[in-house]
Each structure stands twice: as structure tokens, then as C-alpha cells.
Tab-separated table of C-alpha atoms and ligand atoms in Angstrom:
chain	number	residue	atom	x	y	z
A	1	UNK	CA	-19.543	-5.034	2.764
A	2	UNK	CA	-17.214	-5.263	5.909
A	3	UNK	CA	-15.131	-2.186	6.411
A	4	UNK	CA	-12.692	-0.997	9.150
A	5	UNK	CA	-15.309	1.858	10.712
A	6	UNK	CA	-17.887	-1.929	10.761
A	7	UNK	CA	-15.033	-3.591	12.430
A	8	UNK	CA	-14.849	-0.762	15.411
A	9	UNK	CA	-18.269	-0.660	16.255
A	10	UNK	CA	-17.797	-4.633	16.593
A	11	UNK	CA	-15.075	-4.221	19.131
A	12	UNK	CA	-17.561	-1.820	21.026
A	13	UNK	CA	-20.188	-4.212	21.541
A	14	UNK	CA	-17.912	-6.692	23.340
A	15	UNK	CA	-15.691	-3.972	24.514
A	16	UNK	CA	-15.227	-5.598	28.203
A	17	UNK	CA	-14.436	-8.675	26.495
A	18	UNK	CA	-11.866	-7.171	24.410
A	19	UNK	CA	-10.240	-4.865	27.100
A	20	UNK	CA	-7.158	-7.192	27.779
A	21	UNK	CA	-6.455	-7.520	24.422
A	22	UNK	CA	-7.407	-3.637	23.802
A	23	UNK	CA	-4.137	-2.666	26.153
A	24	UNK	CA	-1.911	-4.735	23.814
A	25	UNK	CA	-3.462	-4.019	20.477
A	26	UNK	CA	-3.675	-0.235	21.316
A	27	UNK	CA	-0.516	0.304	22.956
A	28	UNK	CA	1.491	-1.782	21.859
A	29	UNK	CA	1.253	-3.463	18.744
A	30	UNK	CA	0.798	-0.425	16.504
A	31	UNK	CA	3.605	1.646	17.929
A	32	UNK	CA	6.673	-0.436	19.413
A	33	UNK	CA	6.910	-3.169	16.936
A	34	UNK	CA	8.476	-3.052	13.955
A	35	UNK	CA	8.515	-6.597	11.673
A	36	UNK	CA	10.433	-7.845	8.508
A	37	UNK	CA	8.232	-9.924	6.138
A	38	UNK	CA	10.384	-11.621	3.906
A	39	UNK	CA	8.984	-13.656	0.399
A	40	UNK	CA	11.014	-15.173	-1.738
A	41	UNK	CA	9.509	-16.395	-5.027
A	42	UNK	CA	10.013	-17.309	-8.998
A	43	UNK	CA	7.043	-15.766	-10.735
A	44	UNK	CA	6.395	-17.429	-14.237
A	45	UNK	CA	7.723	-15.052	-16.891
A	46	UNK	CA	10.713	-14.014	-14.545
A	47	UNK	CA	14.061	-14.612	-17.031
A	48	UNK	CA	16.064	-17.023	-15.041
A	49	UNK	CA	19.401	-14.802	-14.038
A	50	UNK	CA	17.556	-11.908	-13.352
A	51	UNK	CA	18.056	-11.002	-9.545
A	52	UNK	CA	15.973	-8.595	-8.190
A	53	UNK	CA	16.489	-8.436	-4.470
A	54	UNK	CA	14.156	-6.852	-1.763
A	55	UNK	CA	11.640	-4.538	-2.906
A	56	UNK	CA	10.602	-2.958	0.484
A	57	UNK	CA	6.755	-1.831	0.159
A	58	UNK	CA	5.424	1.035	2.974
A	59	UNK	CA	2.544	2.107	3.687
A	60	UNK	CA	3.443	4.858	6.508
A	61	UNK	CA	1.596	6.372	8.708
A	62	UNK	CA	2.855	7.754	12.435
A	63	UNK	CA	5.193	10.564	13.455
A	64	UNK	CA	8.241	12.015	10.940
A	65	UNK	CA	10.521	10.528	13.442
A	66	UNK	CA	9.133	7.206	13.385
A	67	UNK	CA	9.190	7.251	9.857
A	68	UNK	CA	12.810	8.443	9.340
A	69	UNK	CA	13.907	5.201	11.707
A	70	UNK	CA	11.670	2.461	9.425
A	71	UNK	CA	13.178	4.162	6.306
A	72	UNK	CA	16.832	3.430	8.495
A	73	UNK	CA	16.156	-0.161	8.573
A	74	UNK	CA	14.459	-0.420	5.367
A	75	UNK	CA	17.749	1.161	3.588
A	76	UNK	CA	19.412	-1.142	6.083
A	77	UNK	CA	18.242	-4.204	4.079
A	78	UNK	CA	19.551	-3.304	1.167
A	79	UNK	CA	17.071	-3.761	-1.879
A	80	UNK	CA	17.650	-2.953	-5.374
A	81	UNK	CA	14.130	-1.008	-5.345
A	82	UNK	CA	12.058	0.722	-2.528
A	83	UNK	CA	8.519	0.876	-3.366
A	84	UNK	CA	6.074	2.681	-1.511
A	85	UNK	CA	2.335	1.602	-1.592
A	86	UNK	CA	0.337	4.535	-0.517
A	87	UNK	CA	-2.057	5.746	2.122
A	88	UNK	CA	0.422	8.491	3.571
A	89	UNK	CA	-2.166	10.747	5.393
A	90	UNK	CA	-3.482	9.929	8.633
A	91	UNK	CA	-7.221	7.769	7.548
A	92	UNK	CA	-8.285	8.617	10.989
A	93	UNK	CA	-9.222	11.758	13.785
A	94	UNK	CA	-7.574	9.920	16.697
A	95	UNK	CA	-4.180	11.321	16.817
A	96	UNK	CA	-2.711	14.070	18.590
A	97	UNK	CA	-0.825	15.933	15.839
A	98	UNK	CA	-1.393	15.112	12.067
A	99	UNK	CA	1.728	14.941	10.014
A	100	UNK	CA	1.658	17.702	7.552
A	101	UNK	CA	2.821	16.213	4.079
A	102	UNK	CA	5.727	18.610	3.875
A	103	UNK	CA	7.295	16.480	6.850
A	104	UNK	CA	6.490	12.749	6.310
A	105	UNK	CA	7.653	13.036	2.214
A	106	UNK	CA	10.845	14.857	3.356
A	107	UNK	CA	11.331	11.827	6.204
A	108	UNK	CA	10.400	9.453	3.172
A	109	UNK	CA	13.281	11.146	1.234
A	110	UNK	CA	15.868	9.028	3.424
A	111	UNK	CA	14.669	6.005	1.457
A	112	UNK	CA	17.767	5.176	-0.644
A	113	UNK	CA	17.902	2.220	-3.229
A	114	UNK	CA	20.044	1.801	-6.197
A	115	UNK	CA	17.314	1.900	-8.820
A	116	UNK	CA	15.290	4.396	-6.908
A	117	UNK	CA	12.006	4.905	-4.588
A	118	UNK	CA	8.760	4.402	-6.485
A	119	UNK	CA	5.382	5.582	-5.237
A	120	UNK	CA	1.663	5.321	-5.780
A	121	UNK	CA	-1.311	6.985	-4.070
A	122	UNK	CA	-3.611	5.311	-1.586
A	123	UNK	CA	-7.300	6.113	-1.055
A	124	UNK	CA	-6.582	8.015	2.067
A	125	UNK	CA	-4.254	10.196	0.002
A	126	UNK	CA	-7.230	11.159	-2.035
A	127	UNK	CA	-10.051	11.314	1.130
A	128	UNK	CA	-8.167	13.923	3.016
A	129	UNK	CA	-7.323	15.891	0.144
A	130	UNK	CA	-10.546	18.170	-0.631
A	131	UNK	CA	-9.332	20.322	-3.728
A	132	UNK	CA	-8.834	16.858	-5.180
A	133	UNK	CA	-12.245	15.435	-4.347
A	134	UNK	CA	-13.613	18.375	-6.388
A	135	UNK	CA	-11.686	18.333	-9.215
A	136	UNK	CA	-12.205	14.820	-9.357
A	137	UNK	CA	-8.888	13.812	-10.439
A	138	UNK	CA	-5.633	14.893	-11.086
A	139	UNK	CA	-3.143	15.633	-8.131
A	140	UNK	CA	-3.092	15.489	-4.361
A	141	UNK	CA	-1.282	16.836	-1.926
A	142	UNK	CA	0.725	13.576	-1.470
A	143	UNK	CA	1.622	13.623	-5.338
A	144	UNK	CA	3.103	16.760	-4.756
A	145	UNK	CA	5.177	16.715	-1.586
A	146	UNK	CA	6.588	13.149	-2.731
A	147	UNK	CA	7.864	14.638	-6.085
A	148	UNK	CA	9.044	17.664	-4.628
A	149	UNK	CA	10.960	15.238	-2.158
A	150	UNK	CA	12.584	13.336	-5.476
A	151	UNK	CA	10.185	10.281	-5.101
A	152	UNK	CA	9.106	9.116	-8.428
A	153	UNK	CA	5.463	8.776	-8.065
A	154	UNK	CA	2.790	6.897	-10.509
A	155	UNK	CA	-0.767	7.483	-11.855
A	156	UNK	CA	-1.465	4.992	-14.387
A	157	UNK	CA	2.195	5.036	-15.545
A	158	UNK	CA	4.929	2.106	-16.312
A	159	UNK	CA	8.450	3.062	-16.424
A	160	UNK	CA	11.456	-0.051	-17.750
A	161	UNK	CA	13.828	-0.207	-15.046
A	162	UNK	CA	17.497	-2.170	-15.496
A	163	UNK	CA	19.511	-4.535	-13.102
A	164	UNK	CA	22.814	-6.034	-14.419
A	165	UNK	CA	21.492	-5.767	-17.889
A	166	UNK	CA	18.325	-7.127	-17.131
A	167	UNK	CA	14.845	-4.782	-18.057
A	168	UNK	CA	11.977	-4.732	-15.928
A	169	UNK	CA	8.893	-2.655	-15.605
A	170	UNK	CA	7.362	-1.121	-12.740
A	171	UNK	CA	3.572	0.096	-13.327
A	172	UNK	CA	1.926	1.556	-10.739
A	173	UNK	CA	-1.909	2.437	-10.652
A	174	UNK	CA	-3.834	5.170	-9.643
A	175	UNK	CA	-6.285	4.573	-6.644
A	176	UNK	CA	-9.599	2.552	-7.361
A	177	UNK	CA	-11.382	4.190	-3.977
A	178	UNK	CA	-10.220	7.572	-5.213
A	179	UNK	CA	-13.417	9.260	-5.577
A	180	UNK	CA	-15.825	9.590	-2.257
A	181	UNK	CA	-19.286	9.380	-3.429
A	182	UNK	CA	-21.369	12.751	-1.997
A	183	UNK	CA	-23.751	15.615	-3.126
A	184	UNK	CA	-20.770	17.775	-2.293
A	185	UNK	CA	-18.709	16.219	-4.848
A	186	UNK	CA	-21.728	15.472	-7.402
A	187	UNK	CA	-21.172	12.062	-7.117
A	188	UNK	CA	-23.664	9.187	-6.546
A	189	UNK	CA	-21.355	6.219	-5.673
A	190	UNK	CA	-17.593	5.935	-5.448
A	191	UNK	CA	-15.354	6.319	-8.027
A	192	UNK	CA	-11.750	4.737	-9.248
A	193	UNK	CA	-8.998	6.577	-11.339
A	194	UNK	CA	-7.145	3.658	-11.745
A	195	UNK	CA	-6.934	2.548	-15.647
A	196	UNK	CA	-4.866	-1.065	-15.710
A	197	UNK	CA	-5.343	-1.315	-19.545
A	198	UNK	CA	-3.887	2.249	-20.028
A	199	UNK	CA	-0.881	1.352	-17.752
A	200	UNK	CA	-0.056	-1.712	-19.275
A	201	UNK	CA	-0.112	-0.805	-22.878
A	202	UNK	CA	2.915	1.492	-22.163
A	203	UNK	CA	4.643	-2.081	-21.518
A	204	UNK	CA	6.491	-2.160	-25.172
A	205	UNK	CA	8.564	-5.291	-24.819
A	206	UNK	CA	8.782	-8.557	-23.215
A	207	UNK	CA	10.380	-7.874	-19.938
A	208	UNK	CA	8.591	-9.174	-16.861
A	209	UNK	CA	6.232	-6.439	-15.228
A	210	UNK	CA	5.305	-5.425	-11.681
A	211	UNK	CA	2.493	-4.116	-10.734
A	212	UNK	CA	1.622	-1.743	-7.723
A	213	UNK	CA	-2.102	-1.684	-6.819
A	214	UNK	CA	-2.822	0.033	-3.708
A	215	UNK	CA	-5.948	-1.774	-3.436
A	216	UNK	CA	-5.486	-5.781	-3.705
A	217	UNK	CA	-8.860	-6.113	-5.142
A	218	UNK	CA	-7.756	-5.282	-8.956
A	219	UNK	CA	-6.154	-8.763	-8.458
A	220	UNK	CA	-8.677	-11.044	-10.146
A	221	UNK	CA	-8.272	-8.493	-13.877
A	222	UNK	CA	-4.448	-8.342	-13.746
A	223	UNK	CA	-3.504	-10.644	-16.461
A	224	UNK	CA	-0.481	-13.194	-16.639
A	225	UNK	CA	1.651	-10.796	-18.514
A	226	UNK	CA	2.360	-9.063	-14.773
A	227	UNK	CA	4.699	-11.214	-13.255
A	228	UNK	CA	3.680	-10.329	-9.697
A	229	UNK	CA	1.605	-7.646	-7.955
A	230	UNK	CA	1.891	-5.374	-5.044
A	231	UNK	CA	-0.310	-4.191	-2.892
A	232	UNK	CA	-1.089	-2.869	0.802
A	233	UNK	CA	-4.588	-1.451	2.489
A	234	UNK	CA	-5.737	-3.729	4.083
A	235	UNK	CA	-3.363	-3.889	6.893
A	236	UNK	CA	-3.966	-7.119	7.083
A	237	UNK	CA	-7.611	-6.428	8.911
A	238	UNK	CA	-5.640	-5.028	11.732
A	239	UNK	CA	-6.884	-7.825	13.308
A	240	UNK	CA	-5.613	-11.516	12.451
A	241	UNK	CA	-6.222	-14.547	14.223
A	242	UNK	CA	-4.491	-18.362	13.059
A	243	UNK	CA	-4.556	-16.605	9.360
A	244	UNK	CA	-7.915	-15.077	8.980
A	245	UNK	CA	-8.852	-11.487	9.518
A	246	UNK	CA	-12.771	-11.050	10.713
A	247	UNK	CA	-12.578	-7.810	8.860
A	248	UNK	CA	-11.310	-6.610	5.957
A	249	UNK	CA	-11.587	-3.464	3.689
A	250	UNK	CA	-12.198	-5.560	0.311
A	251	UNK	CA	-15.192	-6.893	-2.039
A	252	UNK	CA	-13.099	-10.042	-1.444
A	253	UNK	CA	-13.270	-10.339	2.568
A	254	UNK	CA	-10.103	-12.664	3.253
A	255	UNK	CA	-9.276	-13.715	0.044
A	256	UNK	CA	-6.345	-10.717	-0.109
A	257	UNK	CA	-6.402	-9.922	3.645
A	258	UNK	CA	-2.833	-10.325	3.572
A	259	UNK	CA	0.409	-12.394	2.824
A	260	UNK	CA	1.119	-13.907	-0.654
A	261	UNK	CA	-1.330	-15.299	-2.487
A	262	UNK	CA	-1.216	-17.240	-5.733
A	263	UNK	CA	-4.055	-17.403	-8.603
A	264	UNK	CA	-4.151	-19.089	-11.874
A	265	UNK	CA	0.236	-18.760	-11.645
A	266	UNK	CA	-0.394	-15.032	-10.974
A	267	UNK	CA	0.867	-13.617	-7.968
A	268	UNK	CA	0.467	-11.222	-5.474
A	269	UNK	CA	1.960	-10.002	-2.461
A	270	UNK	CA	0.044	-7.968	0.100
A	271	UNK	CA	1.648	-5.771	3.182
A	272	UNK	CA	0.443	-5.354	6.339
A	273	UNK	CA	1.284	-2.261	6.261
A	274	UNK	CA	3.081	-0.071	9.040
A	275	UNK	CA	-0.197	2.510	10.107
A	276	UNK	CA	-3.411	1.997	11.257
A	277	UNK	CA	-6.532	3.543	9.905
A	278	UNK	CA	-9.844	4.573	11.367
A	279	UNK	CA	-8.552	2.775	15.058
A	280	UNK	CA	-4.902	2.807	16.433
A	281	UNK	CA	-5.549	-0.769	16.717
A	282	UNK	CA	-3.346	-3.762	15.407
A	283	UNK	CA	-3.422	-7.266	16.789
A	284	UNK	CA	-1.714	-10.569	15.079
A	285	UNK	CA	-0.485	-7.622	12.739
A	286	UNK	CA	2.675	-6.239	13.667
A	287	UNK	CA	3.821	-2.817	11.198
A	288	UNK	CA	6.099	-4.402	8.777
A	289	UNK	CA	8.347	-3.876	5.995
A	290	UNK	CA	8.728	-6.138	3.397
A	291	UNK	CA	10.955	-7.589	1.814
A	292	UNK	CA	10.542	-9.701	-1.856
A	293	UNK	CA	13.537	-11.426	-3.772
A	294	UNK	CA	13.165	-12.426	-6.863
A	295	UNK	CA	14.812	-14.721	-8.945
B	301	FE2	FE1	-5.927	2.272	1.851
């Protein structure tokens, strides 16, 4: 399998090659650009007159002040519901200052919508946090500072949500890369938390259901009861030429790189993200926020 630290030491080996491009994809990309994806769709299931505008998804990771001025914008655009898809820590030693939690969940707090900000945990979440890699579940650090900040996070939990009248549900997963694999932690491979039956069986009526999934690669066992699913960490592959990323962090490869893909009249919507992980590299990528209406 492919993965981000794989796709770094391939940028090494033609690094002269890549230098021109390097200025632009380190420098610039990742920190001065700031995009708006915007996807408008019907899923199947979706009750006609239901209007559920602009569900901005983040995945953030760069300095509090940064972070307070993409929360700006996002409350800028107006959604019903913010949702945010994890991966709040760092992912990577090439930084000058890590961003305790304390300060990116209270820049997070900003966030306003009118039927709240909804989080889940990304793998990077779990990685950095070390009391949670031994107890091998539970709560991180990033569960904590976002409820202490009022964010309403998720671990294997739905929750019905109302617009004009209208019930929805949001159920968002715990991570499925939660658990490294180590002799330190007792554990031979890696391991996920995430339980999609368990989340969906607190779905107790018909209303249309969204999923957030952290990782895209549930995808293929969502079933057609969720309307449409969310998910970031991939960034996209960081990297995306003419719609394909040579590198992605998924058993799939492209298939979920990024963008909005449709399968079997299920859908799913994947970020690119606003961080980077392992590299401060982005090219063909831009950070974005973004936006869904549905209806
Ligand atoms: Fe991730």
C-alpha cells in the first residue's frame, strides 16, 4: 500500500526534477490559498422540501490564527451545519511550533451554525495522543478540548437533527486507523474503533442519514439507508494532476482520492482538506472548505 511517508521518499528521488514545482507546492500552496468547494446534489432518500444548505467539512491543521480566519469565512457562508472531519493535531515533525489542543479547539469555537458544529476524530488525533494508544480506546486529547470548547463531538454516535420541520441524522464514526500496531502498545497490526452497525442502529426512524467517516475507505459497507457520506484524509494525495493523485493514503488508491463520488446511488463527498500531513506539501490541492447543499 501507497502512503504519504511512500509518496515523500518519491519526491526525493527526483528531487531536482521537482524543485520548481517544490517552491510552489511548499510555499505556497499549503499556506496562502484558501478554496471554496461547492457540491450541490439530491441524494436518493432525501424528502423533496427538505433544504439543507452548506455543510462546511474541516480538517484543520496550521496556526490558531489561521484557523480563526477559515472558521471567519466558513461562518461567512452561512450553512445550516458545520461539520468538522478530524485530524486536528499536527501528523507531522516539520513545523516550528505545534498547536497545543487548548488553542486550535478554542479557535474552532468561532465556528457558528444554526444547528450547531459537529465533530469526529481523525487518525492523527489518535497517533499523537499516547495515553490513548495504551488504553486502546476511549478518549483523546482532541475529544476533550473540542467538548470543553462546546463542539459536539462523535464516537460511534447518531444524533436527529431538525430544519424547518424536517428530521435528519448526523452519525459520525470513530476512527478506523485508530490503533498503531507496536510491541509498545501490544498490538500486532492496526486497529479501528469505528463500529458503523452500532452507529446506525441508533437511527430509529426514516429520516435521511449522514454519515461522517474520517477515513473514505468505509465507503464500499455504508449501505443505501445513508443518504450521503463525508469524509476527509486524504487531502486529496496532496498531490493531483488532470484528476488523479499518484498517491493516496487508502486500500482504494484513487478511487476516493477526492471530490464526489457516486456508487450503486450512494454517495460520498471527500475534502481536500485544509493541512498537510507528513510534508508541508500541496500541489493541484489548494486547502479548502466545503460547501454541500442539499435538496
Ligand atoms: Fe487522516
Amino acid at each position: 500500500m501507497f502512503t504519504r511517508r511512500g509518496f515523500v521518499k518519491l519526491l526525493g528521488g527526483g528531487f531536482f526534477g521537482a524543485m520548481a514545482l517544490g517552491g510552489y507546492a511548499f510555499g505556497v500552496e499549503p499556506l496562502a490559498r484558501l478554496s471554496v468547494a461547492r457540491y450541490v446534489l439530491t441524494p436518493p432518500r432525501w424528502p423533496s422540501g427538505l433544504k439543507l444548505a452548506d455543510i462546511h467539512a474541516c480538517e484543520p491543521w496550521m496556526s490558531t490564527r489561521r484557523i480563526t480566519s477559515i472558521c471567519e469565512r466558513a461562518n461567512a457562508l452561512g450553512g445550516d451545519v458545520t461539520v468538522l472531519l478530524g485530524d486536528y493535531a499536527a501528523g507531522m515533525n516539520l513545523v516550528t511550533r505545534y498547536v497545543h489542543s487548548n488553542e486550535w479547539s478554542k479557535a474552532l469555537a468561532t465556528l457558528k451554525a444554526p444547528l450547531g458544529v459537529h465533530a469526529i476524530m481523525g487518525n492523527h488525533d489518535w497517533w499523537e495522543d499516547r495515553t490513548a494508544q495504551k488504553n486502546g480506546g476511549g478518549e483523546t486529547f482532541g475529544h476533550r478540548a473540542l467538548a470543553e470548547a462546546g463542539i459536539e463531538v462523535y464516537s460511534n454516535r447518531a444524533v436527529r437533527l431538525e430544519k424547518d420541520g424536517s428530521g435528519f441524522w448526523l452519525a459520525g464514526l470513530e476512527d478506523q486507523l485508530a490503533l498503531l500496531p507496536g510491541r509498545k502498545w501490544k498490538r500486532a497490526s492496526m486497529g479501528g474503533l469505528d463500529d458503523l452497525d452500532g452507529t446506525l442502529a441508533q437511527v430509529t426512524d426514516e429520516a435521511p442519514v449522514i454519515l461522517l467517516a474520517h477515513e473514505p475507505d468505509i465507503f464500499p459497507k455504508v449501505p443505501p439507508r445513508v443518504a450521503l457520506t463525508l469524509s476527509g484524509h486524504t487531502h486529496g494525495g496532496q498531490v493531483r494532476f488532470a484528476g488523479h493523485s499518484p498517491v493516496v493514503p487508502s486500500r482504494f488508491g484513487d478511487r476516493y482520492a477526492y471530490g464526489h463520488i457516486v456508487e450503486y446511488d450512494r454517495n460520498l463527498i471527500v475534502s481536500g482538506g485544509l493541512g498537510c500531513s507528513i510534508a508541508p506539501i500541496r500541489f493541484g490541492v489548494p486547502p479548502e472548505i466545503v460547501v454541500v447543499d442539499i435538496g
